[in-house]
Coordinates of C-alpha atoms in Angstrom, one line a residue:
M1040 CA -45.9 -136.6 19.8
P1041 CA -47.5 -134.1 22.3
F1042 CA -49.8 -131.5 21.0
G1043 CA -50.0 -129.3 24.1
G1044 CA -47.6 -127.4 26.3
Q1045 CA -45.4 -124.4 25.9
N1046 CA -42.6 -126.2 24.1
S1047 CA -44.8 -128.3 21.8
N1048 CA -44.8 -127.9 18.0
G1049 CA -48.4 -126.9 18.2
G1050 CA -47.6 -124.1 20.5
Q1051 CA -44.8 -122.9 18.3
R1052 CA -47.1 -123.0 15.2
K1053 CA -49.7 -120.9 17.1
K1054 CA -47.0 -118.3 17.9
K1055 CA -45.9 -118.3 14.2
I1056 CA -49.5 -117.8 13.0
A1057 CA -50.0 -115.0 15.4
I1058 CA -46.9 -113.2 14.2
I1059 CA -47.8 -113.8 10.6
G1060 CA -51.4 -112.6 11.1
T1061 CA -50.1 -109.4 12.7
S1062 CA -47.7 -108.8 9.8
A1063 CA -50.6 -109.3 7.3
L1064 CA -52.7 -106.8 9.2
I1065 CA -49.9 -104.2 9.2
L1066 CA -49.4 -104.6 5.5
V1067 CA -53.1 -104.1 4.9
A1068 CA -52.7 -101.0 7.2
M1069 CA -50.5 -99.5 4.6
V1070 CA -53.7 -98.6 2.8
V1071 CA -54.5 -96.2 5.6
A1072 CA -51.0 -95.1 6.6
V1073 CA -48.0 -95.4 4.3
A1074 CA -46.1 -92.5 5.8
V1075 CA -48.3 -89.5 6.2
G1076 CA -51.6 -91.5 6.7
F1077 CA -54.4 -92.3 4.5
N1078 CA -58.0 -91.7 5.5
R1079 CA -60.9 -93.1 3.5
S1080 CA -63.7 -90.6 2.8
E1081 CA -66.4 -90.4 5.4
S1082 CA -69.0 -91.6 2.9
D1083 CA -67.0 -94.7 2.1
S1084 CA -66.4 -95.6 5.7
Q1085 CA -70.1 -95.3 6.6
S1086 CA -71.3 -97.4 3.6
A1087 CA -73.3 -100.5 4.7
A1088 CA -74.1 -101.9 1.3
P1089 CA -73.3 -105.6 1.0
T1090 CA -71.3 -105.0 -2.1
S1091 CA -69.1 -101.9 -1.8
P1092 CA -69.1 -99.4 -4.7
P1093 CA -65.8 -98.7 -6.6
P1094 CA -63.5 -96.4 -4.7
S1095 CA -64.2 -92.7 -5.4
V1096 CA -61.7 -90.6 -7.4
S1097 CA -60.8 -88.7 -4.2
T1098 CA -60.1 -92.0 -2.4
T1099 CA -57.8 -93.2 -5.2
T1100 CA -56.1 -89.8 -5.3
K1101 CA -55.4 -90.0 -1.5
A1102 CA -54.1 -93.5 -1.9
I1103 CA -51.7 -92.4 -4.7
Q1104 CA -50.5 -89.4 -2.6
A1105 CA -49.9 -91.6 0.4
I1106 CA -48.0 -94.3 -1.4
C1107 CA -45.9 -91.8 -3.3
Q1108 CA -45.1 -89.8 -0.2
P1109 CA -41.8 -91.7 0.7
T1110 CA -40.5 -91.5 -2.9
D1111 CA -37.7 -89.1 -4.0
Y1112 CA -39.6 -88.2 -7.2
R1113 CA -43.1 -87.6 -5.8
E1114 CA -44.5 -85.6 -8.7
T1115 CA -43.4 -88.2 -11.2
C1116 CA -44.9 -90.9 -9.0
E1117 CA -48.3 -89.2 -8.6
N1118 CA -48.6 -88.2 -12.3
S1119 CA -47.7 -91.7 -13.5
L1120 CA -50.1 -93.5 -11.1
T1121 CA -52.9 -91.1 -11.7
S1122 CA -52.9 -92.1 -15.4
A1123 CA -52.2 -95.8 -14.9
A1124 CA -53.9 -96.9 -11.7
G1125 CA -57.5 -96.6 -12.6
N1126 CA -59.8 -96.4 -9.5
T1127 CA -57.9 -98.8 -7.2
S1128 CA -56.7 -97.8 -3.7
D1129 CA -55.1 -101.2 -3.0
P1130 CA -51.4 -100.4 -2.3
K1131 CA -50.3 -103.7 -3.9
E1132 CA -52.0 -102.8 -7.1
L1133 CA -50.6 -99.3 -7.0
I1134 CA -47.1 -100.7 -6.7
K1135 CA -47.7 -103.1 -9.5
A1136 CA -49.0 -100.2 -11.6
A1137 CA -45.8 -98.3 -10.8
F1138 CA -43.7 -101.2 -12.0
N1139 CA -45.7 -101.4 -15.2
V1140 CA -45.2 -97.7 -15.9
A1141 CA -41.4 -98.1 -15.4
I1142 CA -41.4 -101.0 -17.8
D1143 CA -43.3 -99.0 -20.4
H1144 CA -40.8 -96.1 -20.2
I1145 CA -37.8 -98.3 -20.5
S1146 CA -39.4 -100.1 -23.5
A1147 CA -39.9 -96.7 -25.1
A1148 CA -36.3 -95.8 -24.5
I1149 CA -35.2 -99.0 -26.2
R1150 CA -37.4 -98.3 -29.2
N1151 CA -36.3 -94.7 -29.5
S1152 CA -32.6 -95.5 -29.0
S1153 CA -32.5 -96.6 -32.7
T1154 CA -32.8 -92.9 -33.7
L1155 CA -29.6 -92.2 -31.7
K1156 CA -27.5 -94.3 -34.0
E1157 CA -27.6 -91.4 -36.5
L1158 CA -25.7 -89.4 -33.9
A1159 CA -23.0 -92.1 -33.2
K1160 CA -19.8 -90.7 -34.5
D1161 CA -17.4 -93.3 -33.2
S1162 CA -17.1 -97.0 -32.3
R1163 CA -17.4 -96.5 -28.6
T1164 CA -20.8 -94.7 -29.0
N1165 CA -22.1 -97.5 -31.2
Q1166 CA -21.0 -100.0 -28.6
A1167 CA -22.6 -98.0 -25.8
L1168 CA -25.9 -97.9 -27.7
S1169 CA -25.7 -101.7 -28.3
N1170 CA -24.9 -102.3 -24.6
C1171 CA -27.9 -100.1 -23.6
D1172 CA -30.2 -102.3 -25.6
E1173 CA -29.0 -105.4 -23.7
L1174 CA -28.8 -103.7 -20.3
L1175 CA -32.3 -102.1 -20.5
K1176 CA -33.8 -105.5 -21.3
Y1177 CA -32.2 -106.8 -18.1
A1178 CA -33.8 -103.9 -16.3
I1179 CA -37.2 -104.8 -17.7
D1180 CA -36.6 -108.5 -16.7
D1181 CA -35.9 -107.4 -13.1
L1182 CA -39.0 -105.2 -13.0
K1183 CA -41.2 -108.0 -14.4
E1184 CA -39.9 -110.4 -11.8
S1185 CA -40.7 -107.8 -9.2
F1186 CA -44.2 -107.5 -10.6
D1187 CA -44.8 -111.2 -10.7
R1188 CA -43.5 -111.6 -7.1
I1189 CA -45.8 -108.9 -5.6
G1190 CA -48.8 -110.5 -7.4
P1191 CA -49.5 -113.5 -5.1
F1192 CA -47.8 -111.9 -2.1
E1193 CA -48.1 -114.5 0.6
Y1194 CA -47.9 -112.7 3.9
E1195 CA -46.1 -115.5 5.7
K1196 CA -43.2 -114.9 3.3
L1197 CA -43.3 -111.1 3.5
D1198 CA -39.7 -110.6 4.4
E1199 CA -38.5 -113.0 1.7
Y1200 CA -40.6 -111.1 -0.9
V1201 CA -39.3 -107.7 0.2
D1202 CA -35.7 -108.9 0.2
D1203 CA -36.2 -110.2 -3.4
L1204 CA -37.9 -107.1 -4.6
K1205 CA -35.2 -104.8 -3.2
I1206 CA -32.5 -106.8 -4.9
W1207 CA -34.2 -106.9 -8.2
L1208 CA -35.2 -103.3 -8.2
S1209 CA -31.6 -102.4 -7.2
G1210 CA -30.6 -104.5 -10.2
A1211 CA -32.9 -102.5 -12.5
I1212 CA -31.5 -99.2 -11.2
T1213 CA -27.9 -100.5 -11.8
Y1214 CA -28.6 -101.6 -15.4
E1215 CA -30.0 -98.2 -16.2
Q1216 CA -27.0 -96.5 -14.8
T1217 CA -24.6 -98.9 -16.5
C1218 CA -26.2 -98.0 -19.8
L1219 CA -25.4 -94.3 -19.2
D1220 CA -21.9 -95.1 -17.9
G1221 CA -21.1 -96.4 -21.3
F1222 CA -21.2 -92.9 -22.8
E1223 CA -18.7 -91.4 -20.4
N1224 CA -15.8 -91.6 -22.9
T1225 CA -17.7 -91.0 -26.1
T1226 CA -18.2 -88.0 -28.3
G1227 CA -21.4 -86.4 -29.7
E1228 CA -24.9 -85.9 -28.4
A1229 CA -26.0 -89.6 -28.1
G1230 CA -25.1 -89.8 -24.5
L1231 CA -27.0 -86.6 -23.5
R1232 CA -30.0 -87.8 -25.5
M1233 CA -30.0 -91.2 -23.8
K1234 CA -29.7 -89.6 -20.4
A1235 CA -32.8 -87.5 -21.2
M1236 CA -34.7 -90.5 -22.5
L1237 CA -33.9 -92.5 -19.3
R1238 CA -34.6 -89.8 -16.8
S1239 CA -38.2 -90.8 -16.2
S1240 CA -37.4 -94.5 -16.2
Q1241 CA -34.8 -94.0 -13.5
E1242 CA -37.1 -91.9 -11.4
L1243 CA -39.9 -94.4 -11.7
T1244 CA -37.6 -97.4 -10.8
S1245 CA -36.3 -95.4 -7.8
N1246 CA -39.9 -94.8 -6.8
G1247 CA -40.7 -98.5 -6.9
L1248 CA -37.8 -99.2 -4.6
A1249 CA -39.0 -96.6 -2.2
M1250 CA -42.5 -98.0 -2.1
V1251 CA -41.2 -101.5 -1.4
T1252 CA -38.8 -100.3 1.2
E1253 CA -41.7 -98.6 3.0
I1254 CA -43.2 -102.0 3.8
S1255 CA -40.1 -102.8 5.7
S1256 CA -40.2 -99.5 7.6
I1257 CA -43.8 -100.1 8.7
L1258 CA -42.9 -103.5 10.1
A1259 CA -39.9 -102.1 11.8
S1260 CA -42.0 -99.3 13.4
Y1261 CA -44.1 -102.0 15.0
N1262 CA -41.1 -103.8 16.4
L1263 CA -42.0 -107.0 14.6
P1264 CA -39.4 -109.6 13.8
F1265 CA -38.7 -108.9 10.2
N1266 CA -37.0 -112.2 9.6
V1267 CA -39.8 -114.5 10.5
S1268 CA -39.8 -116.7 7.4
R1269 CA -36.0 -117.0 7.2
R1270 CA -35.9 -118.4 10.8
L1271 CA -38.6 -120.9 9.7
L1272 CA -36.4 -121.9 6.8
S1273 CA -33.1 -122.2 8.7
S1274 CA -33.2 -122.9 12.4
E1275 CA -36.7 -124.0 13.2
D1276 CA -37.2 -126.4 10.2
G1277 CA -33.6 -127.6 10.3
D1278 CA -30.6 -127.1 8.1
D1279 CA -31.5 -129.9 5.7
T1280 CA -34.4 -128.1 3.9
E1281 CA -34.0 -129.3 0.3
L1282 CA -34.3 -126.7 -2.4
S1283 CA -35.8 -127.7 -5.7
W1284 CA -32.8 -126.7 -7.8
L1285 CA -30.5 -128.8 -5.7
S1286 CA -32.7 -131.9 -5.7
D1287 CA -32.2 -135.2 -7.6
G1288 CA -29.1 -136.3 -5.7
K1289 CA -27.0 -133.2 -6.6
R1290 CA -27.5 -131.3 -3.4
R1291 CA -23.9 -131.9 -2.2
L1292 CA -22.2 -131.3 -5.5
L1293 CA -19.8 -128.8 -4.0
Q1294 CA -18.2 -131.5 -1.9
A1295 CA -17.2 -133.4 -5.1
T1296 CA -14.2 -132.9 -7.3
G1297 CA -14.1 -132.8 -11.1
K1298 CA -12.8 -136.3 -11.3
T1299 CA -15.5 -137.8 -8.9
I1300 CA -18.5 -135.7 -10.0
K1301 CA -21.1 -137.1 -12.4
A1302 CA -21.2 -134.3 -14.9
D1303 CA -23.9 -133.7 -17.5
V1304 CA -21.2 -132.7 -20.0
V1305 CA -17.4 -132.8 -20.0
V1306 CA -15.1 -130.3 -21.7
A1307 CA -11.5 -131.3 -22.3
K1308 CA -8.8 -129.7 -24.5
D1309 CA -7.2 -133.1 -25.1
G1310 CA -10.4 -134.5 -26.7
S1311 CA -11.3 -136.8 -23.8
G1312 CA -14.6 -135.0 -23.2
K1313 CA -17.6 -134.4 -25.3
Y1314 CA -16.3 -130.9 -26.3
R1315 CA -13.0 -129.2 -26.6
T1316 CA -14.2 -125.7 -25.7
V1317 CA -16.5 -124.3 -23.1
N1318 CA -18.6 -122.4 -25.6
E1319 CA -19.5 -125.7 -27.4
A1320 CA -20.9 -127.1 -24.1
L1321 CA -23.3 -124.1 -23.7
K1322 CA -25.7 -125.5 -26.3
D1323 CA -26.4 -128.5 -24.1
I1324 CA -27.7 -126.4 -21.2
P1325 CA -31.5 -126.6 -20.8
K1326 CA -33.2 -123.2 -21.0
K1327 CA -34.7 -122.0 -17.7
G1328 CA -33.8 -125.3 -16.0
N1329 CA -34.6 -125.8 -12.4
K1330 CA -32.2 -128.7 -11.7
T1331 CA -28.4 -128.2 -11.5
F1332 CA -26.7 -128.8 -14.8
V1333 CA -23.0 -129.7 -14.3
I1334 CA -20.2 -128.9 -16.7
Y1335 CA -16.9 -130.5 -15.8
I1336 CA -14.0 -128.5 -17.4
K1337 CA -10.8 -130.6 -17.3
Q1338 CA -7.4 -129.2 -16.7
G1339 CA -6.2 -126.8 -19.4
V1340 CA -6.1 -123.2 -20.5
Y1341 CA -9.2 -122.3 -22.5
K1342 CA -8.7 -119.1 -24.5
E1343 CA -12.3 -118.0 -25.2
Q1344 CA -14.9 -115.5 -24.2
V1345 CA -17.8 -117.2 -22.5
M1346 CA -21.3 -115.9 -21.6
F1347 CA -23.8 -117.9 -19.5
A1348 CA -26.9 -116.2 -20.7
K1349 CA -30.1 -115.2 -18.8
S1350 CA -31.8 -118.4 -19.9
M1351 CA -29.0 -120.6 -18.5
T1352 CA -30.2 -121.0 -14.9
H1353 CA -29.0 -123.5 -12.2
V1354 CA -25.6 -124.2 -14.0
M1355 CA -22.6 -125.4 -12.2
I1356 CA -19.0 -125.4 -13.7
I1357 CA -16.3 -127.3 -11.9
G1358 CA -12.6 -127.6 -12.9
D1359 CA -9.5 -129.5 -11.7
G1360 CA -8.3 -126.5 -9.6
P1361 CA -8.1 -122.8 -10.1
T1362 CA -4.5 -122.9 -11.3
K1363 CA -5.1 -126.0 -13.5
T1364 CA -8.4 -125.2 -15.2
R1365 CA -8.4 -121.6 -16.5
I1366 CA -10.6 -119.6 -18.9
T1367 CA -8.6 -116.6 -20.2
G1368 CA -9.1 -113.7 -22.5
S1369 CA -7.6 -110.2 -23.2
L1370 CA -10.3 -107.9 -24.3
N1371 CA -9.7 -104.4 -22.9
F1372 CA -10.7 -100.7 -23.0
I1373 CA -7.6 -99.4 -24.6
D1374 CA -8.1 -101.6 -27.6
G1375 CA -11.6 -100.1 -28.1
V1376 CA -13.9 -102.4 -26.1
Q1377 CA -16.3 -100.9 -23.5
T1378 CA -15.6 -102.2 -20.0
F1379 CA -19.0 -104.0 -19.8
K1380 CA -18.0 -106.2 -22.7
T1381 CA -14.3 -106.9 -21.8
A1382 CA -15.2 -109.8 -19.5
T1383 CA -13.6 -113.1 -20.3
V1384 CA -16.6 -114.8 -18.6
S1385 CA -20.0 -113.3 -18.0
V1386 CA -22.6 -115.0 -15.8
I1387 CA -26.2 -113.8 -16.1
G1388 CA -28.5 -116.8 -15.4
S1389 CA -29.5 -117.2 -11.8
N1390 CA -28.3 -119.8 -9.3
F1391 CA -24.9 -120.2 -10.9
I1392 CA -22.1 -122.2 -9.1
A1393 CA -18.4 -122.3 -9.9
K1394 CA -15.8 -124.4 -8.1
D1395 CA -12.1 -125.1 -8.6
I1396 CA -11.7 -122.9 -11.7
G1397 CA -9.7 -119.8 -12.7
F1398 CA -11.0 -116.7 -14.6
E1399 CA -8.4 -114.4 -16.1
N1400 CA -8.0 -111.3 -18.2
S1401 CA -4.4 -111.2 -19.4
A1402 CA -4.5 -107.8 -21.0
G1403 CA -2.1 -106.3 -18.5
P1404 CA -2.0 -103.0 -16.6
Q1405 CA -1.2 -100.9 -19.6
K1406 CA -4.6 -101.8 -21.2
H1407 CA -6.6 -100.3 -18.3
Q1408 CA -10.1 -101.7 -17.8
A1409 CA -10.1 -105.4 -18.5
V1410 CA -12.6 -107.6 -16.7
A1411 CA -11.9 -111.3 -16.0
L1412 CA -15.4 -112.2 -14.6
R1413 CA -18.6 -110.3 -14.7
V1414 CA -21.4 -111.6 -12.5
Q1415 CA -25.1 -110.7 -12.7
S1416 CA -26.4 -114.1 -11.5
D1417 CA -28.7 -113.8 -8.5
M1418 CA -27.9 -116.3 -5.7
S1419 CA -24.6 -117.3 -7.3
I1420 CA -21.7 -119.1 -5.5
F1421 CA -18.0 -119.1 -6.3
Y1422 CA -16.0 -121.6 -4.3
N1423 CA -12.2 -122.0 -4.5
C1424 CA -11.9 -119.9 -7.6
H1425 CA -9.3 -117.4 -8.8
M1426 CA -10.1 -114.2 -10.6
D1427 CA -6.9 -112.7 -12.0
G1428 CA -6.4 -109.4 -13.8
Y1429 CA -5.3 -105.8 -13.2
Q1430 CA -7.8 -103.0 -13.5
D1431 CA -11.5 -104.1 -13.0
T1432 CA -10.7 -107.8 -12.5
L1433 CA -14.1 -108.8 -10.9
Y1434 CA -17.2 -107.0 -12.0
A1435 CA -19.7 -108.0 -9.2
H1436 CA -22.4 -106.2 -11.2
T1437 CA -25.8 -107.0 -9.7
H1438 CA -27.9 -109.2 -7.4
R1439 CA -26.8 -111.6 -4.6
Q1440 CA -23.4 -113.2 -4.8
F1441 CA -21.3 -115.3 -2.4
Y1442 CA -17.5 -115.9 -2.7
R1443 CA -15.8 -118.5 -0.4
D1444 CA -12.1 -119.3 -0.4
C1445 CA -11.4 -117.4 -3.6
V1446 CA -8.4 -115.3 -4.6
I1447 CA -8.9 -112.0 -6.5
T1448 CA -5.9 -110.2 -7.9
G1449 CA -5.5 -106.8 -9.5
T1450 CA -4.4 -103.2 -9.3
I1451 CA -7.2 -100.5 -9.7
D1452 CA -10.8 -101.1 -8.5
F1453 CA -10.2 -104.8 -9.0
I1454 CA -13.5 -105.6 -7.2
F1455 CA -16.2 -103.3 -8.4
G1456 CA -19.9 -103.2 -9.1
D1457 CA -23.3 -102.7 -7.4
S1458 CA -24.2 -106.2 -6.2
A1459 CA -25.0 -107.5 -2.7
A1460 CA -21.8 -109.5 -2.5
V1461 CA -20.2 -111.2 0.5
F1462 CA -16.6 -112.5 0.3
Q1463 CA -15.8 -115.0 3.1
N1464 CA -12.3 -116.3 3.7
C1465 CA -11.1 -114.8 0.5
K1466 CA -7.7 -113.3 -0.4
M1467 CA -7.4 -110.0 -2.2
V1468 CA -3.9 -109.6 -3.7
I1469 CA -2.6 -106.2 -4.9
R1470 CA -0.4 -106.5 -8.0
K1471 CA 2.2 -104.1 -9.3
P1472 CA 0.6 -101.3 -11.3
L1473 CA 2.0 -98.9 -13.9
D1474 CA 4.5 -96.4 -12.5
N1475 CA 2.0 -93.6 -12.2
Q1476 CA -0.8 -95.6 -10.6
N1477 CA -2.1 -96.2 -7.1
C1478 CA -3.9 -99.4 -6.3
I1479 CA -7.5 -99.7 -5.0
V1480 CA -9.1 -102.9 -3.9
T1481 CA -12.8 -102.0 -4.2
A1482 CA -15.1 -99.5 -6.0
Q1483 CA -18.7 -100.1 -5.0
G1484 CA -21.4 -98.5 -7.3
R1485 CA -24.6 -97.9 -5.3
T1486 CA -26.4 -94.9 -6.8
E1487 CA -29.5 -94.9 -4.6
R1488 CA -29.6 -94.8 -0.8
R1489 CA -32.3 -97.5 -0.6
E1490 CA -30.4 -100.0 -2.7
A1491 CA -29.9 -103.3 -0.9
T1492 CA -26.3 -103.6 -2.2
A1493 CA -22.8 -103.5 -0.8
L1494 CA -19.4 -105.2 -1.0
V1495 CA -18.8 -107.1 2.3
L1496 CA -15.3 -108.6 3.0
Q1497 CA -15.5 -111.0 6.0
N1498 CA -12.5 -112.8 7.4
C1499 CA -10.5 -112.0 4.2
T1500 CA -6.9 -111.2 3.8
I1501 CA -5.8 -108.1 1.9
T1502 CA -2.1 -108.5 0.9
G1503 CA 0.4 -107.8 -1.8
D1504 CA 1.9 -109.8 -4.6
P1505 CA 5.7 -110.2 -4.2
A1506 CA 6.3 -107.9 -7.2
Y1507 CA 4.2 -105.2 -5.6
L1508 CA 5.8 -105.1 -2.2
P1509 CA 9.0 -103.2 -3.3
V1510 CA 6.8 -100.3 -4.7
K1511 CA 4.0 -100.2 -2.2
D1512 CA 5.2 -96.9 -0.6
Q1513 CA 5.4 -95.3 -4.1
N1514 CA 2.3 -96.9 -5.6
K1515 CA 0.1 -96.8 -2.6
G1516 CA -2.7 -99.2 -1.9
Y1517 CA -6.2 -98.3 -0.6
L1518 CA -9.2 -100.3 0.6
G1519 CA -11.6 -98.5 -1.8
R1520 CA -13.0 -95.4 -3.3
P1521 CA -16.6 -94.2 -3.9
W1522 CA -17.4 -94.9 -7.6
K1523 CA -21.0 -93.8 -7.1
E1524 CA -22.8 -91.4 -4.7
F1525 CA -23.9 -94.0 -2.1
S1526 CA -21.0 -96.4 -2.4
R1527 CA -21.1 -99.0 0.5
T1528 CA -18.3 -101.3 1.5
I1529 CA -17.8 -103.2 4.8
I1530 CA -14.6 -104.9 5.8
M1531 CA -14.7 -106.9 9.0
N1532 CA -12.8 -109.7 10.8
S1533 CA -10.2 -109.4 8.1
R1534 CA -6.4 -109.3 8.1
I1535 CA -5.0 -106.2 6.4
D1536 CA -1.3 -106.3 5.7
D1537 CA 0.9 -103.2 5.5
V1538 CA 0.1 -102.8 1.8
I1539 CA -2.7 -100.4 2.7
A1540 CA -1.9 -96.7 3.2
P1541 CA -2.7 -95.2 6.6
E1542 CA -5.5 -93.1 5.1
G1543 CA -7.3 -96.3 4.1
W1544 CA -9.7 -94.9 1.6
L1545 CA -9.1 -92.8 -1.5
P1546 CA -11.4 -90.1 -3.0
W1547 CA -12.8 -90.7 -6.5
A1548 CA -12.8 -87.0 -7.6
G1549 CA -12.6 -84.1 -5.3
D1550 CA -15.2 -84.3 -2.6
F1551 CA -17.6 -86.4 -4.6
A1552 CA -19.6 -88.9 -2.4
L1553 CA -17.4 -88.3 0.6
N1554 CA -20.4 -87.4 2.7
T1555 CA -22.8 -90.0 1.3
C1556 CA -20.8 -93.1 1.0
F1557 CA -20.8 -95.8 3.7
Y1558 CA -17.4 -97.3 4.6
T1559 CA -16.7 -99.1 7.8
E1560 CA -14.0 -101.4 9.2
I1561 CA -15.0 -103.7 12.0
L1562 CA -12.7 -105.9 14.2
N1563 CA -9.9 -106.2 11.7
R1564 CA -6.3 -107.2 12.4
G1565 CA -2.9 -106.8 10.9
P1566 CA -0.5 -103.9 10.4
G1567 CA -2.7 -102.2 7.8
S1568 CA -5.8 -102.3 10.0
K1569 CA -4.9 -99.4 12.3
L1570 CA -7.6 -96.8 12.3
D1571 CA -5.9 -93.7 13.8
G1572 CA -4.6 -92.5 10.4
R1573 CA -7.8 -93.0 8.4
V1574 CA -9.5 -90.2 6.4
K1575 CA -12.2 -88.3 8.3
W1576 CA -15.0 -88.2 5.8
R1577 CA -18.6 -88.1 7.0
G1578 CA -19.1 -91.3 5.1
I1579 CA -16.6 -93.2 7.2
K1580 CA -18.7 -94.9 9.8
K1581 CA -18.0 -96.5 13.2
V1582 CA -20.2 -99.5 13.5
P1583 CA -20.4 -101.4 16.8
A1584 CA -19.6 -105.1 16.7
Q1585 CA -23.1 -106.0 17.7
R1586 CA -24.5 -104.2 14.6
A1587 CA -22.0 -105.9 12.3
V1588 CA -24.2 -109.0 12.1
E1589 CA -26.4 -107.0 9.7
Y1590 CA -23.7 -107.5 7.1
T1591 CA -23.0 -111.2 7.6
P1592 CA -24.2 -113.5 4.8
G1593 CA -27.1 -115.0 6.8
R1594 CA -28.6 -111.6 7.2
F1595 CA -27.4 -109.4 4.4
I1596 CA -28.0 -111.8 1.5
R1597 CA -30.2 -114.3 3.3
G1598 CA -27.6 -117.0 2.8
D1599 CA -29.0 -119.6 5.1
W1600 CA -31.7 -120.3 2.5
W1601 CA -29.6 -120.8 -0.6
I1602 CA -25.9 -121.0 0.4
K1603 CA -26.1 -123.5 3.3
A1604 CA -28.2 -126.0 1.3
A1605 CA -25.6 -126.1 -1.4
G1606 CA -23.0 -127.7 0.9
V1607 CA -20.3 -125.0 0.4
P1608 CA -18.3 -124.1 3.6
Y1609 CA -20.2 -121.2 5.0
V1610 CA -20.6 -119.3 8.2
S1611 CA -23.9 -117.5 8.6
G1612 CA -23.0 -115.0 11.2
M1613 CA -20.0 -113.4 12.9
L1614 CA -16.7 -115.2 12.9
N1615 CA -14.6 -115.7 16.0
V1616 CA -11.1 -114.9 14.8

């Protein structure tokens, strides 16, 4: 193997090292220029002592002011870091201190929330308080993961780290907001008190996201390739890079069927497996496992509510087909259950895979919010699955998610949440609603402009159930509506049937979020894809085809690293359709 020459591996490695070295220098330069610039005191810069003295108070103050400059809550940022950062002027340590302060504030909110139970006058308020306890612990987990990741901070993986941090911090923001959403239909003062208790926590989490995002901005300002490490992982080092969690011969599990797969546990209603219910099988899942644990669920209808908890990582469930193996439930809002807890199946542990299985909430349109599947699992994959319901069918709640060849049915906001989710080659089917209802496919919930989240539909089909077609002109269908202020949805290379009204998008309430949302349609086809009748909000964007690549799974959720290795059918970039 040659070691010299322009095309040799040695030459390529030198180029990589040069780029990595420059990236590291620029990150270090954040000490001196985050946004407005940071100049060390003259006395410090002239010091020639072999061991430098601790940074002066003025130097630390300047560092705090600089790193807080891009945040939306600068006063909160400066006050919190002044009391928590000590004498450091290292930006990495300041960001870690900011994460710690946010964790402390959320922990205090959890402790103090017990006093709010005295104000709970109804069942929904009690549920909201209980949900907050769970959700805020998830927020703390995401902040702790962010803290741990920024600790070692290997510069050659800078972009990977920033992507992870932005996803986890977006998750923490979403969990805090979901806690507050639970009080929307409650009575009494508990909701107002919780909102006041979480105000500082929300501001601090937002500030952490702003600090991390600024690293990206600095790299971009120097015109450096921000996806250095992801190119090393995918194209330069080959497509067969083996991930630890898909090792030990299970890397191509998604090519198997239930009958041919070697499962760790089998569930069967007829007694031919180890267990008759899915919930019984959960006790066999190793906690925090890093190898894929396979549960084969044989043909049958399983009437149970299932939760794959935070500790259940690297789990795969596989059925005999999405119409043959189905998990179904009927919890719903009208019967008194908060939306967050209506899910038939909830998935929290990371690196979850589902194949050839159906998830259903059978409550019906008259029961309003009734979730079939709620997903918080980071780097989760759903392949050839069905999610069936009416209002709020699929709660794509947080983190990175990929759906391939799936069918999602529903009426109102039937794909909603604040995850970074890409749907590739999926079918969205509008069902017949109640007589007084319109139908909306998506309701994305981004609350912060820096959140790395969106719903992306790529080469999907938006169509109608046969029972809906006769009423489509009366009960109109829309692509989406802005659930939260910075709602973001991208629909590209997809077929849109004539089930979508010419306006395309529906307001949430009055002019809320019409100027701040981000909705775009790119290179779509079909009778419902015509753009001339679309609403004229400021938030409706025209994105050129060459920029659309930013929302493909290879770029938007860094899918080449974790989707491609799993063996699921997958296109990294734009599709030629």
